[in-house]
Amino acid sequence: MIPGGGQPNMQQLLQQAQKMQQDLARAQQELAATEVDGQAGGGLVRATVTGSGELRGLVIDPRAVDPEDTETLADLIVAAVQAANDNAQQLQQAKLGPLAQGMGGLPGLGF
């Protein structure tokens, strides 16, 4: 509802929605271009992902490679990728969170 009981200005609402859509698309492009890292084993394994979660790189320190214990290496890789993805999710929340909150502020749409 609009304070005072008037009708919402549809042109203004449309402009606000279009701006938010443009801002969201821009933020998503920035996320896809931004890289974040995660590491495990004190830095023995490092993973790089984009802000949108695409795995871009994996660096394994030779000291982490033990032919007799490949399970530990696999665990370190999984942990590094998960840490990088956690960082990507935090970045997503920082970039997209304010935009999502703005969508709830459109007067007259009942959000």
Short mmCIF file of N, CA, C and O in Angstrom, two decimals:
data_model
loop_
_atom_site.label_atom_id
_atom_site.label_comp_id
_atom_site.label_asym_id
_atom_site.label_seq_id
_atom_site.Cartn_x
_atom_site.Cartn_y
_atom_site.Cartn_z
N MET A 1 0.84 -1.18 0.00
CA MET A 1 0.00 0.00 0.00
C MET A 1 0.88 1.24 0.00
O MET A 1 1.92 1.27 0.62
N ILE A 2 0.38 2.24 -0.63
CA ILE A 2 1.07 3.52 -0.68
C ILE A 2 0.49 4.40 0.42
O ILE A 2 -0.73 4.46 0.57
N PRO A 3 1.38 5.07 1.18
CA PRO A 3 0.85 5.97 2.21
C PRO A 3 -0.11 6.98 1.58
O PRO A 3 0.14 7.53 0.52
N GLY A 4 -1.20 7.23 2.23
CA GLY A 4 -2.19 8.18 1.73
C GLY A 4 -3.21 7.53 0.80
O GLY A 4 -4.13 8.18 0.34
N GLY A 5 -3.02 6.25 0.46
CA GLY A 5 -3.99 5.51 -0.32
C GLY A 5 -3.96 5.77 -1.81
O GLY A 5 -4.83 5.30 -2.52
N GLY A 6 -2.97 6.50 -2.33
CA GLY A 6 -2.90 6.77 -3.75
C GLY A 6 -2.43 5.57 -4.54
O GLY A 6 -1.98 4.57 -3.98
N GLN A 7 -2.54 5.67 -5.84
CA GLN A 7 -2.08 4.60 -6.73
C GLN A 7 -0.58 4.76 -6.97
O GLN A 7 -0.07 5.87 -7.04
N PRO A 8 0.14 3.64 -7.12
CA PRO A 8 1.57 3.73 -7.39
C PRO A 8 1.81 4.30 -8.79
O PRO A 8 1.00 4.10 -9.70
N ASN A 9 2.89 5.01 -8.95
CA ASN A 9 3.29 5.54 -10.25
C ASN A 9 3.92 4.38 -11.01
O ASN A 9 5.05 4.00 -10.74
N MET A 10 3.20 3.81 -11.97
CA MET A 10 3.66 2.61 -12.66
C MET A 10 4.95 2.86 -13.44
O MET A 10 5.81 2.00 -13.52
N GLN A 11 5.08 4.04 -14.03
CA GLN A 11 6.30 4.37 -14.78
C GLN A 11 7.50 4.36 -13.84
O GLN A 11 8.55 3.83 -14.16
N GLN A 12 7.33 4.93 -12.67
CA GLN A 12 8.41 4.99 -11.69
C GLN A 12 8.75 3.57 -11.20
O GLN A 12 9.92 3.22 -11.07
N LEU A 13 7.74 2.76 -10.96
CA LEU A 13 7.96 1.38 -10.53
C LEU A 13 8.72 0.61 -11.60
O LEU A 13 9.64 -0.16 -11.30
N LEU A 14 8.34 0.79 -12.85
CA LEU A 14 9.01 0.11 -13.96
C LEU A 14 10.47 0.55 -14.05
O LEU A 14 11.36 -0.29 -14.23
N GLN A 15 10.72 1.83 -13.90
CA GLN A 15 12.10 2.33 -13.94
C GLN A 15 12.93 1.75 -12.80
O GLN A 15 14.08 1.36 -12.99
N GLN A 16 12.35 1.68 -11.61
CA GLN A 16 13.06 1.11 -10.47
C GLN A 16 13.37 -0.37 -10.72
O GLN A 16 14.47 -0.83 -10.42
N ALA A 17 12.41 -1.09 -11.24
CA ALA A 17 12.61 -2.52 -11.51
C ALA A 17 13.69 -2.72 -12.58
O ALA A 17 14.54 -3.60 -12.46
N GLN A 18 13.67 -1.90 -13.62
CA GLN A 18 14.68 -2.01 -14.67
C GLN A 18 16.07 -1.69 -14.13
O GLN A 18 17.05 -2.36 -14.47
N LYS A 19 16.18 -0.68 -13.28
CA LYS A 19 17.47 -0.32 -12.69
C LYS A 19 18.00 -1.46 -11.82
O LYS A 19 19.17 -1.82 -11.88
N MET A 20 17.10 -2.04 -11.02
CA MET A 20 17.53 -3.16 -10.17
C MET A 20 17.97 -4.35 -11.02
O MET A 20 18.94 -5.02 -10.70
N GLN A 21 17.28 -4.59 -12.12
CA GLN A 21 17.65 -5.69 -13.01
C GLN A 21 19.03 -5.42 -13.63
O GLN A 21 19.86 -6.33 -13.71
N GLN A 22 19.28 -4.20 -14.03
CA GLN A 22 20.59 -3.83 -14.57
C GLN A 22 21.68 -3.96 -13.51
O GLN A 22 22.78 -4.48 -13.78
N ASP A 23 21.38 -3.51 -12.29
CA ASP A 23 22.35 -3.62 -11.20
C ASP A 23 22.66 -5.08 -10.89
O ASP A 23 23.82 -5.44 -10.64
N LEU A 24 21.64 -5.92 -10.91
CA LEU A 24 21.83 -7.34 -10.65
C LEU A 24 22.69 -7.98 -11.73
O LEU A 24 23.61 -8.74 -11.44
N ALA A 25 22.42 -7.67 -12.99
CA ALA A 25 23.20 -8.22 -14.09
C ALA A 25 24.66 -7.77 -13.99
O ALA A 25 25.59 -8.57 -14.20
N ARG A 26 24.88 -6.52 -13.65
CA ARG A 26 26.24 -5.99 -13.49
C ARG A 26 26.96 -6.71 -12.35
O ARG A 26 28.10 -7.11 -12.48
N ALA A 27 26.27 -6.90 -11.23
CA ALA A 27 26.87 -7.59 -10.09
C ALA A 27 27.22 -9.03 -10.44
O ALA A 27 28.27 -9.54 -10.05
N GLN A 28 26.35 -9.70 -11.21
CA GLN A 28 26.62 -11.08 -11.61
C GLN A 28 27.83 -11.14 -12.53
O GLN A 28 28.64 -12.07 -12.44
N GLN A 29 27.99 -10.17 -13.41
CA GLN A 29 29.17 -10.12 -14.28
C GLN A 29 30.44 -9.91 -13.47
O GLN A 29 31.46 -10.53 -13.73
N GLU A 30 30.36 -9.03 -12.48
CA GLU A 30 31.51 -8.80 -11.61
C GLU A 30 31.89 -10.06 -10.85
O GLU A 30 33.07 -10.38 -10.71
N LEU A 31 30.88 -10.79 -10.37
CA LEU A 31 31.15 -12.04 -9.65
C LEU A 31 31.84 -13.05 -10.56
O LEU A 31 32.79 -13.72 -10.13
N ALA A 32 31.39 -13.16 -11.79
CA ALA A 32 31.98 -14.12 -12.72
C ALA A 32 33.43 -13.77 -13.05
O ALA A 32 34.23 -14.66 -13.35
N ALA A 33 33.78 -12.49 -12.96
CA ALA A 33 35.13 -12.06 -13.28
C ALA A 33 36.06 -12.01 -12.07
O ALA A 33 37.28 -11.93 -12.23
N THR A 34 35.51 -12.08 -10.88
CA THR A 34 36.31 -11.98 -9.65
C THR A 34 36.72 -13.37 -9.19
O THR A 34 35.91 -14.29 -9.19
N GLU A 35 37.98 -13.52 -8.80
CA GLU A 35 38.47 -14.81 -8.31
C GLU A 35 38.76 -14.72 -6.82
O GLU A 35 39.24 -13.69 -6.33
N VAL A 36 38.43 -15.79 -6.11
CA VAL A 36 38.74 -15.91 -4.69
C VAL A 36 39.46 -17.24 -4.48
O VAL A 36 39.32 -18.17 -5.26
N ASP A 37 40.23 -17.31 -3.41
CA ASP A 37 41.02 -18.51 -3.11
C ASP A 37 40.54 -19.17 -1.84
O ASP A 37 39.94 -18.54 -0.97
N GLY A 38 40.86 -20.44 -1.75
CA GLY A 38 40.67 -21.21 -0.53
C GLY A 38 41.88 -22.12 -0.39
O GLY A 38 42.51 -22.47 -1.39
N GLN A 39 42.23 -22.46 0.83
CA GLN A 39 43.39 -23.31 1.03
C GLN A 39 43.14 -24.33 2.12
O GLN A 39 42.24 -24.19 2.93
N ALA A 40 43.97 -25.35 2.11
CA ALA A 40 43.90 -26.40 3.13
C ALA A 40 45.30 -26.90 3.39
O ALA A 40 46.22 -26.70 2.59
N GLY A 41 45.45 -27.55 4.52
CA GLY A 41 46.76 -28.11 4.88
C GLY A 41 47.82 -27.03 5.07
O GLY A 41 48.97 -27.22 4.69
N GLY A 42 47.40 -25.91 5.63
CA GLY A 42 48.36 -24.83 5.86
C GLY A 42 48.90 -24.25 4.56
O GLY A 42 50.02 -23.76 4.50
N GLY A 43 48.11 -24.30 3.49
CA GLY A 43 48.52 -23.75 2.20
C GLY A 43 49.12 -24.78 1.26
O GLY A 43 49.53 -24.43 0.16
N LEU A 44 49.17 -26.04 1.66
CA LEU A 44 49.72 -27.08 0.77
C LEU A 44 48.86 -27.27 -0.47
O LEU A 44 49.36 -27.63 -1.53
N VAL A 45 47.55 -27.02 -0.34
CA VAL A 45 46.64 -27.11 -1.47
C VAL A 45 45.84 -25.81 -1.51
O VAL A 45 45.26 -25.39 -0.51
N ARG A 46 45.84 -25.18 -2.69
CA ARG A 46 45.10 -23.93 -2.88
C ARG A 46 44.19 -24.05 -4.10
O ARG A 46 44.62 -24.53 -5.15
N ALA A 47 42.96 -23.62 -3.92
CA ALA A 47 41.99 -23.64 -5.01
C ALA A 47 41.55 -22.21 -5.30
O ALA A 47 41.43 -21.40 -4.40
N THR A 48 41.32 -21.93 -6.57
CA THR A 48 40.83 -20.63 -7.00
C THR A 48 39.50 -20.84 -7.73
O THR A 48 39.42 -21.66 -8.63
N VAL A 49 38.49 -20.10 -7.30
CA VAL A 49 37.18 -20.14 -7.95
C VAL A 49 36.74 -18.72 -8.26
O VAL A 49 37.22 -17.76 -7.65
N THR A 50 35.81 -18.60 -9.20
CA THR A 50 35.23 -17.29 -9.47
C THR A 50 34.18 -17.00 -8.40
O THR A 50 33.74 -17.90 -7.68
N GLY A 51 33.76 -15.77 -8.35
CA GLY A 51 32.71 -15.39 -7.43
C GLY A 51 31.40 -16.10 -7.70
O GLY A 51 30.54 -16.20 -6.84
N SER A 52 31.26 -16.64 -8.90
CA SER A 52 30.05 -17.39 -9.23
C SER A 52 30.24 -18.89 -9.01
O SER A 52 29.36 -19.68 -9.31
N GLY A 53 31.41 -19.30 -8.49
CA GLY A 53 31.63 -20.69 -8.10
C GLY A 53 32.33 -21.57 -9.10
O GLY A 53 32.46 -22.78 -8.88
N GLU A 54 32.85 -21.04 -10.20
CA GLU A 54 33.55 -21.85 -11.21
C GLU A 54 34.99 -22.08 -10.77
O GLU A 54 35.73 -21.13 -10.50
N LEU A 55 35.40 -23.35 -10.70
CA LEU A 55 36.77 -23.69 -10.33
C LEU A 55 37.70 -23.26 -11.45
O LEU A 55 37.54 -23.69 -12.60
N ARG A 56 38.68 -22.41 -11.13
CA ARG A 56 39.60 -21.90 -12.14
C ARG A 56 41.02 -22.44 -11.99
O ARG A 56 41.76 -22.48 -12.96
N GLY A 57 41.39 -22.82 -10.78
CA GLY A 57 42.75 -23.29 -10.62
C GLY A 57 42.92 -24.10 -9.35
O GLY A 57 42.15 -23.97 -8.40
N LEU A 58 43.95 -24.94 -9.36
CA LEU A 58 44.27 -25.78 -8.23
C LEU A 58 45.78 -25.91 -8.18
O LEU A 58 46.40 -26.30 -9.17
N VAL A 59 46.37 -25.54 -7.04
CA VAL A 59 47.82 -25.62 -6.87
C VAL A 59 48.10 -26.58 -5.73
O VAL A 59 47.56 -26.43 -4.63
N ILE A 60 48.94 -27.58 -6.02
CA ILE A 60 49.28 -28.58 -5.01
C ILE A 60 50.78 -28.51 -4.77
O ILE A 60 51.58 -28.73 -5.70
N ASP A 61 51.16 -28.20 -3.55
CA ASP A 61 52.57 -28.18 -3.17
C ASP A 61 53.09 -29.61 -3.24
O ASP A 61 52.44 -30.54 -2.75
N PRO A 62 54.27 -29.82 -3.83
CA PRO A 62 54.81 -31.18 -3.93
C PRO A 62 54.94 -31.89 -2.57
O PRO A 62 54.86 -33.12 -2.51
N ARG A 63 55.07 -31.13 -1.51
CA ARG A 63 55.16 -31.76 -0.18
C ARG A 63 53.86 -32.44 0.22
O ARG A 63 53.85 -33.29 1.12
N ALA A 64 52.76 -32.10 -0.45
CA ALA A 64 51.47 -32.72 -0.13
C ALA A 64 51.28 -34.05 -0.85
O ALA A 64 50.34 -34.78 -0.56
N VAL A 65 52.17 -34.36 -1.78
CA VAL A 65 52.02 -35.57 -2.59
C VAL A 65 52.80 -36.72 -1.97
O VAL A 65 54.03 -36.73 -1.97
N ASP A 66 52.07 -37.67 -1.44
CA ASP A 66 52.66 -38.89 -0.89
C ASP A 66 51.97 -40.06 -1.59
O ASP A 66 50.79 -40.33 -1.35
N PRO A 67 52.69 -40.76 -2.48
CA PRO A 67 52.07 -41.86 -3.23
C PRO A 67 51.43 -42.91 -2.33
O PRO A 67 50.52 -43.62 -2.76
N GLU A 68 51.88 -42.99 -1.10
CA GLU A 68 51.33 -43.99 -0.16
C GLU A 68 50.06 -43.48 0.52
O GLU A 68 49.40 -44.25 1.21
N ASP A 69 49.76 -42.18 0.37
CA ASP A 69 48.62 -41.61 1.08
C ASP A 69 47.86 -40.64 0.19
O ASP A 69 47.81 -39.44 0.45
N THR A 70 47.27 -41.16 -0.85
CA THR A 70 46.51 -40.30 -1.76
C THR A 70 45.19 -39.83 -1.15
O THR A 70 44.63 -38.82 -1.58
N GLU A 71 44.69 -40.53 -0.15
CA GLU A 71 43.44 -40.14 0.49
C GLU A 71 43.58 -38.79 1.17
O GLU A 71 42.67 -37.95 1.10
N THR A 72 44.71 -38.57 1.83
CA THR A 72 44.92 -37.28 2.49
C THR A 72 44.97 -36.16 1.46
O THR A 72 44.39 -35.09 1.66
N LEU A 73 45.65 -36.40 0.36
CA LEU A 73 45.71 -35.39 -0.70
C LEU A 73 44.31 -35.09 -1.23
O LEU A 73 43.94 -33.93 -1.41
N ALA A 74 43.53 -36.12 -1.46
CA ALA A 74 42.16 -35.92 -1.93
C ALA A 74 41.35 -35.10 -0.93
O ALA A 74 40.60 -34.19 -1.31
N ASP A 75 41.50 -35.40 0.35
CA ASP A 75 40.80 -34.64 1.40
C ASP A 75 41.23 -33.18 1.39
O ASP A 75 40.39 -32.27 1.56
N LEU A 76 42.52 -32.93 1.21
CA LEU A 76 43.02 -31.55 1.15
C LEU A 76 42.45 -30.81 -0.06
O LEU A 76 42.09 -29.63 0.04
N ILE A 77 42.35 -31.48 -1.18
CA ILE A 77 41.80 -30.86 -2.38
C ILE A 77 40.33 -30.50 -2.15
O ILE A 77 39.90 -29.38 -2.44
N VAL A 78 39.57 -31.43 -1.61
CA VAL A 78 38.16 -31.17 -1.34
C VAL A 78 38.02 -30.00 -0.36
O VAL A 78 37.19 -29.10 -0.57
N ALA A 79 38.83 -29.98 0.67
CA ALA A 79 38.76 -28.91 1.67
C ALA A 79 39.13 -27.56 1.07
O ALA A 79 38.48 -26.54 1.36
N ALA A 80 40.14 -27.52 0.21
CA ALA A 80 40.54 -26.27 -0.42
C ALA A 80 39.45 -25.75 -1.35
O ALA A 80 39.14 -24.55 -1.36
N VAL A 81 38.86 -26.64 -2.13
CA VAL A 81 37.79 -26.23 -3.05
C VAL A 81 36.58 -25.75 -2.24
O VAL A 81 35.96 -24.73 -2.58
N GLN A 82 36.26 -26.45 -1.17
CA GLN A 82 35.12 -26.02 -0.33
C GLN A 82 35.40 -24.66 0.30
O GLN A 82 34.51 -23.80 0.34
N ALA A 83 36.62 -24.43 0.77
CA ALA A 83 36.97 -23.13 1.34
C ALA A 83 36.85 -22.03 0.30
O ALA A 83 36.34 -20.93 0.58
N ALA A 84 37.29 -22.30 -0.92
CA ALA A 84 37.17 -21.31 -1.98
C ALA A 84 35.70 -21.04 -2.31
O ALA A 84 35.30 -19.89 -2.49
N ASN A 85 34.89 -22.09 -2.35
CA ASN A 85 33.46 -21.91 -2.62
C ASN A 85 32.78 -21.14 -1.49
O ASN A 85 31.88 -20.33 -1.74
N ASP A 86 33.19 -21.39 -0.25
CA ASP A 86 32.65 -20.62 0.88
C ASP A 86 32.97 -19.14 0.71
O ASP A 86 32.12 -18.27 0.94
N ASN A 87 34.20 -18.85 0.29
CA ASN A 87 34.60 -17.46 0.06
C ASN A 87 33.80 -16.85 -1.09
O ASN A 87 33.42 -15.68 -1.05
N ALA A 88 33.53 -17.65 -2.13
CA ALA A 88 32.72 -17.17 -3.25
C ALA A 88 31.30 -16.86 -2.79
O ALA A 88 30.71 -15.86 -3.21
N GLN A 89 30.74 -17.69 -1.92
CA GLN A 89 29.39 -17.43 -1.42
C GLN A 89 29.34 -16.16 -0.59
O GLN A 89 28.37 -15.40 -0.66
N GLN A 90 30.38 -15.92 0.20
CA GLN A 90 30.44 -14.67 0.97
C GLN A 90 30.49 -13.47 0.04
O GLN A 90 29.85 -12.45 0.28
N LEU A 91 31.27 -13.60 -1.04
CA LEU A 91 31.35 -12.53 -2.02
C LEU A 91 30.00 -12.31 -2.70
O LEU A 91 29.56 -11.18 -2.89
N GLN A 92 29.31 -13.40 -3.03
CA GLN A 92 27.98 -13.30 -3.64
C GLN A 92 27.03 -12.56 -2.71
O GLN A 92 26.28 -11.68 -3.14
N GLN A 93 27.07 -12.93 -1.45
CA GLN A 93 26.18 -12.29 -0.47
C GLN A 93 26.48 -10.80 -0.36
O GLN A 93 25.56 -9.98 -0.28
N ALA A 94 27.77 -10.45 -0.39
CA ALA A 94 28.14 -9.04 -0.29
C ALA A 94 27.70 -8.26 -1.52
O ALA A 94 27.26 -7.11 -1.41
N LYS A 95 27.78 -8.88 -2.70
CA LYS A 95 27.43 -8.19 -3.95
C LYS A 95 25.93 -8.20 -4.22
O LYS A 95 25.37 -7.21 -4.66
N LEU A 96 25.29 -9.34 -3.98
CA LEU A 96 23.89 -9.50 -4.37
C LEU A 96 22.92 -9.23 -3.23
O LEU A 96 21.76 -8.91 -3.48
N GLY A 97 23.37 -9.37 -2.00
CA GLY A 97 22.48 -9.17 -0.85
C GLY A 97 21.79 -7.82 -0.85
O GLY A 97 20.56 -7.74 -0.74
N PRO A 98 22.57 -6.73 -1.01
CA PRO A 98 21.91 -5.41 -1.01
C PRO A 98 20.92 -5.25 -2.16
O PRO A 98 19.90 -4.58 -2.02
N LEU A 99 21.20 -5.87 -3.30
CA LEU A 99 20.27 -5.78 -4.44
C LEU A 99 18.97 -6.50 -4.12
O LEU A 99 17.89 -6.03 -4.46
N ALA A 100 19.08 -7.66 -3.49
CA ALA A 100 17.88 -8.43 -3.14
C ALA A 100 17.04 -7.67 -2.12
O ALA A 100 15.81 -7.68 -2.18
N GLN A 101 17.70 -7.00 -1.19
CA GLN A 101 16.96 -6.21 -0.20
C GLN A 101 16.24 -5.06 -0.87
O GLN A 101 15.13 -4.72 -0.50
N GLY A 102 16.85 -4.48 -1.90
CA GLY A 102 16.23 -3.37 -2.61
C GLY A 102 14.97 -3.78 -3.33
O GLY A 102 14.07 -2.97 -3.54
N MET A 103 14.89 -5.03 -3.73
CA MET A 103 13.70 -5.49 -4.43
C MET A 103 12.48 -5.47 -3.54
O MET A 103 11.37 -5.29 -4.01
N GLY A 104 12.70 -5.64 -2.26
CA GLY A 104 11.57 -5.61 -1.32
C GLY A 104 11.06 -4.21 -1.07
O GLY A 104 10.02 -4.02 -0.46
N GLY A 105 11.78 -3.21 -1.55
CA GLY A 105 11.40 -1.84 -1.26
C GLY A 105 10.58 -1.18 -2.35
O GLY A 105 10.40 0.02 -2.32
N LEU A 106 10.08 -1.93 -3.31
CA LEU A 106 9.28 -1.31 -4.34
C LEU A 106 7.88 -1.02 -3.81
O LEU A 106 7.12 -1.93 -3.50
N PRO A 107 7.54 0.26 -3.69
CA PRO A 107 6.23 0.59 -3.15
C PRO A 107 5.11 0.15 -4.09
O PRO A 107 5.25 0.20 -5.30
N GLY A 108 4.04 -0.31 -3.50
CA GLY A 108 2.88 -0.66 -4.29
C GLY A 108 2.86 -2.07 -4.83
O GLY A 108 1.89 -2.49 -5.42
N LEU A 109 3.97 -2.80 -4.65
CA LEU A 109 4.00 -4.17 -5.18
C LEU A 109 3.75 -5.21 -4.09
O LEU A 109 3.67 -6.38 -4.38
N GLY A 110 3.69 -4.77 -2.86
CA GLY A 110 3.38 -5.69 -1.78
C GLY A 110 4.50 -6.62 -1.39
O GLY A 110 4.26 -7.63 -0.77
N PHE A 111 5.73 -6.32 -1.77
CA PHE A 111 6.87 -7.16 -1.39
C PHE A 111 7.31 -6.85 0.01
O PHE A 111 7.27 -5.77 0.47
#
